[in-house]
Amino acid sequence: MFLQNLHIINYRNISQADIDMSAGINCFIGQNGAGKTNLLDAIYYLSLCKSSFSVIDSQNIRHDEPFFVIQGEYDIDGTAETIYCGVKRGQKKQFKRNKKDYQRLTDHIGLIPLVIIAPSDEQLIADSAEMRRRYADSVISQCDREYLDVLMRYNKLVMQRNALLKQMQDEPNPNVSLLDVYDVQLAQLGTTISKRRDQFVQWIAPVLEELYQTISSGNETVTLKYVSGLQRYDLYTGLVESRQRDLALGYTSRGIHKDEIEFSLGEYQIRRVGSQGQRKSFVIALKLAQYQYLINFNGRKPLLLLDDVFDKLDAQRGENLINLVAQKDYNQIFISDTNETRLRSVLEKVNKEYRIFYVDNGKISDNQ
């Protein structure tokens, strides 16, 4: 599977672009703010129906323009596929596959598996457990549409239960039995989600450790650990036991929406002891382990996006990374960087076709 052509109109600072891609490595060179990340984000959008960093779709429309369009021409399992996305201000976004509208955007997820490695990935280490849960959920969802449906139903039920809890706070003698309808359903859905998350962590953890060793050229041990309340109690029982507390708080205090995935270096959580290089190597290894997971469970080699990843890596780690992704296990790759000399010196050492584009103020060309 690979992206043959990308067409963009009015996406962030890119007014118009039409790019024929290499099936190997595609490099986008430019200064910070030139539009390299926006271009990679457009590729991401066509895979996952959203931006990697902007929650509100209309914020991706170029300033003072009424709409944006992204269209990709793909070869998927030997078949030509056209994916179109259009967003107009004040209107619902439109996704089409071969000119046919999707009934649900979730039906598109998984068709074009994708992994992105970006500077913001270090937030997976530093930020809250919610971000790590969302990360795991997004990876699993690219392989399992049923999981995505179950997750969306669970999250909707939690919102409804929370609204009921707040409503009941104003009642002198609330009838807690009304919560039972929600709790039975939450227990069923939450148990399914917990099992799939645990399977994900169990599969990806040894792959992560091996990749970390390769990238860092070191002997540190890195681990993933899934921590869930369901490892200590049955979810339905837990929800029933916490009803009075939840009434006082006005929200649901137990469930898989409180789970954690711990990232560790040796015996300690990496967010507490990891150096900048160790953290960077960890998230890169994690994302490449995700790549292997998607191949195993989706059946297609994902697109791999590397956004300014070499900026905070020393020369050895950067070379180790390129040598790793240049192997036959990896398919089409998109790289953004500010330093052409650094990138060329590494690319010339690998046996993979590559093409270099230049990005300046939202304009993309293959001539400097």
mmCIF file of C-alpha atoms in Angstrom, residues 181 283 301 339:
data_model
loop_
_atom_site.group_PDB
_atom_site.id
_atom_site.type_symbol
_atom_site.label_atom_id
_atom_site.label_comp_id
_atom_site.label_asym_id
_atom_site.label_seq_id
_atom_site.Cartn_x
_atom_site.Cartn_y
_atom_site.Cartn_z
ATOM 1 C CA VAL A 181 -29.419 0.371 33.796
ATOM 2 C CA VAL A 283 8.523 7.197 22.080
ATOM 3 C CA LYS A 301 2.084 -2.009 6.100
ATOM 4 C CA ASN A 339 18.664 20.180 7.706
#
